Short mmCIF file of C-alpha atoms in Angstrom, two decimals:
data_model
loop_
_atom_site.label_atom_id
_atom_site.label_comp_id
_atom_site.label_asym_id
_atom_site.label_seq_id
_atom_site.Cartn_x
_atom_site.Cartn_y
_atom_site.Cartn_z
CA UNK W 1 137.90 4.71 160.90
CA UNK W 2 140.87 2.02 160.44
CA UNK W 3 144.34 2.70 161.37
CA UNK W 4 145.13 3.08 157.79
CA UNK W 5 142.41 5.60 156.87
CA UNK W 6 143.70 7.57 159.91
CA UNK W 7 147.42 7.87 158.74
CA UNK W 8 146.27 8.65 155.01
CA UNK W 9 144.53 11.51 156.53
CA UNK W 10 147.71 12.96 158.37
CA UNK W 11 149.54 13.04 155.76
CA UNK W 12 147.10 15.59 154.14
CA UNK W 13 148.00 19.08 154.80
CA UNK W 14 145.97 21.35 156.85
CA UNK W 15 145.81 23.26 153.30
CA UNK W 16 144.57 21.00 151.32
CA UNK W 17 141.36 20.50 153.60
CA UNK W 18 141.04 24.10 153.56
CA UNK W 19 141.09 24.29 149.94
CA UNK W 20 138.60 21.24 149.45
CA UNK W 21 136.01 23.48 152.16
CA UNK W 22 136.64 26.67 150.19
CA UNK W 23 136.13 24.46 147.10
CA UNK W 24 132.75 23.02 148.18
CA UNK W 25 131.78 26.54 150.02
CA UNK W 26 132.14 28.80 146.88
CA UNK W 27 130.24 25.82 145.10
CA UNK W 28 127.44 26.14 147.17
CA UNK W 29 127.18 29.84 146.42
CA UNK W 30 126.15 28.98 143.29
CA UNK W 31 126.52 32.38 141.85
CA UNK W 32 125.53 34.05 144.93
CA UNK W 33 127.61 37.25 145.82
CA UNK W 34 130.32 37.06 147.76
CA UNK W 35 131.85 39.80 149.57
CA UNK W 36 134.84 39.49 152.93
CA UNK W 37 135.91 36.31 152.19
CA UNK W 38 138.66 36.80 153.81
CA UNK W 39 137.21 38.11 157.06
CA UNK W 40 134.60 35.20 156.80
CA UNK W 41 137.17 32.42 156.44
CA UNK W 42 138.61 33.85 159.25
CA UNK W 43 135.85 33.89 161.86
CA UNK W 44 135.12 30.59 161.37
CA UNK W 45 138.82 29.11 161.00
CA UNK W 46 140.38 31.40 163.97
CA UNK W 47 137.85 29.88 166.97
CA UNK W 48 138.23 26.81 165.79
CA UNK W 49 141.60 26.70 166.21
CA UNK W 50 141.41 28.21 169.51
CA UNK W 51 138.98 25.60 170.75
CA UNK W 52 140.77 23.31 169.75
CA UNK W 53 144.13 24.31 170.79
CA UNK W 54 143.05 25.17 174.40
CA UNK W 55 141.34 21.45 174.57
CA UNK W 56 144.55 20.39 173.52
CA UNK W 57 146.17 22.38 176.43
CA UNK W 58 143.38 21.17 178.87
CA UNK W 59 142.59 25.23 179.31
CA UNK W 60 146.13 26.00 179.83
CA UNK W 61 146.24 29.64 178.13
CA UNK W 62 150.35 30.22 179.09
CA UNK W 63 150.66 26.15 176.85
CA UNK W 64 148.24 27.63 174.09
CA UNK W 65 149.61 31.13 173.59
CA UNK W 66 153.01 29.18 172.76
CA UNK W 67 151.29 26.49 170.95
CA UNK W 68 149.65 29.32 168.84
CA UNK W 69 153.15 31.78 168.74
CA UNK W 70 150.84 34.15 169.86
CA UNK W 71 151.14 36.43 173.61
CA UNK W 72 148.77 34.98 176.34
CA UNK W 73 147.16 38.42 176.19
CA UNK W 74 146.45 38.46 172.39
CA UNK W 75 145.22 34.71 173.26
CA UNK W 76 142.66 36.05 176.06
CA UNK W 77 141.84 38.41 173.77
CA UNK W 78 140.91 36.19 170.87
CA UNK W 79 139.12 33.70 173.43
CA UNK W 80 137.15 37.11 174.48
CA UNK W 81 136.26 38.18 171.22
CA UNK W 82 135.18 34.87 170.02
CA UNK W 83 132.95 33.90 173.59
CA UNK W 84 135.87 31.43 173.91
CA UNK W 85 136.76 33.08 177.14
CA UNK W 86 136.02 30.89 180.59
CA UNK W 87 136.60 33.55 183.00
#
């Protein structure tokens, strides 16, 4: 990717790629039923955040829990919950 694509791409708001997958996602559906959206946005956003976010860190849960305005214990919790964990 050239330097230009890259700074194109930051511009773009985090919501704006989130609306594009939820775009292309209830596409696909193609009249499927969809129940828990919400709950199943969620599962998949929320660990990828945390992944990234504690690469980001290099592992550093007391960095990520105030990257993510979140208490370290809520954060150990979410890593927990989503196998995240590396204790």
């Amino acid at each position: 990717m050239n330097i230009l694509a890259r700074r194109e791409r930051r511009k773009q708001p985090i919501r704006r790629s989130v609306t594009s997958a939820l775009e292309l996602y209830l596409g696909d559906m193609n009249g499927h039923e969809i129940k828990d959206l919400y709950h199943v946005v969620l599962s998949e956003v929320e660990p990828a955040i945390l992944n990234v976010v504690m690469h980001y860190v290099d592992g550093n849960q007391s960095q990520a829990a105030e990257v993510l305005g979140i208490s370290r214990s809520t954060l150990r919790k979410k890593l927990k919950l989503y196998g995240l964990d590396t204790n």
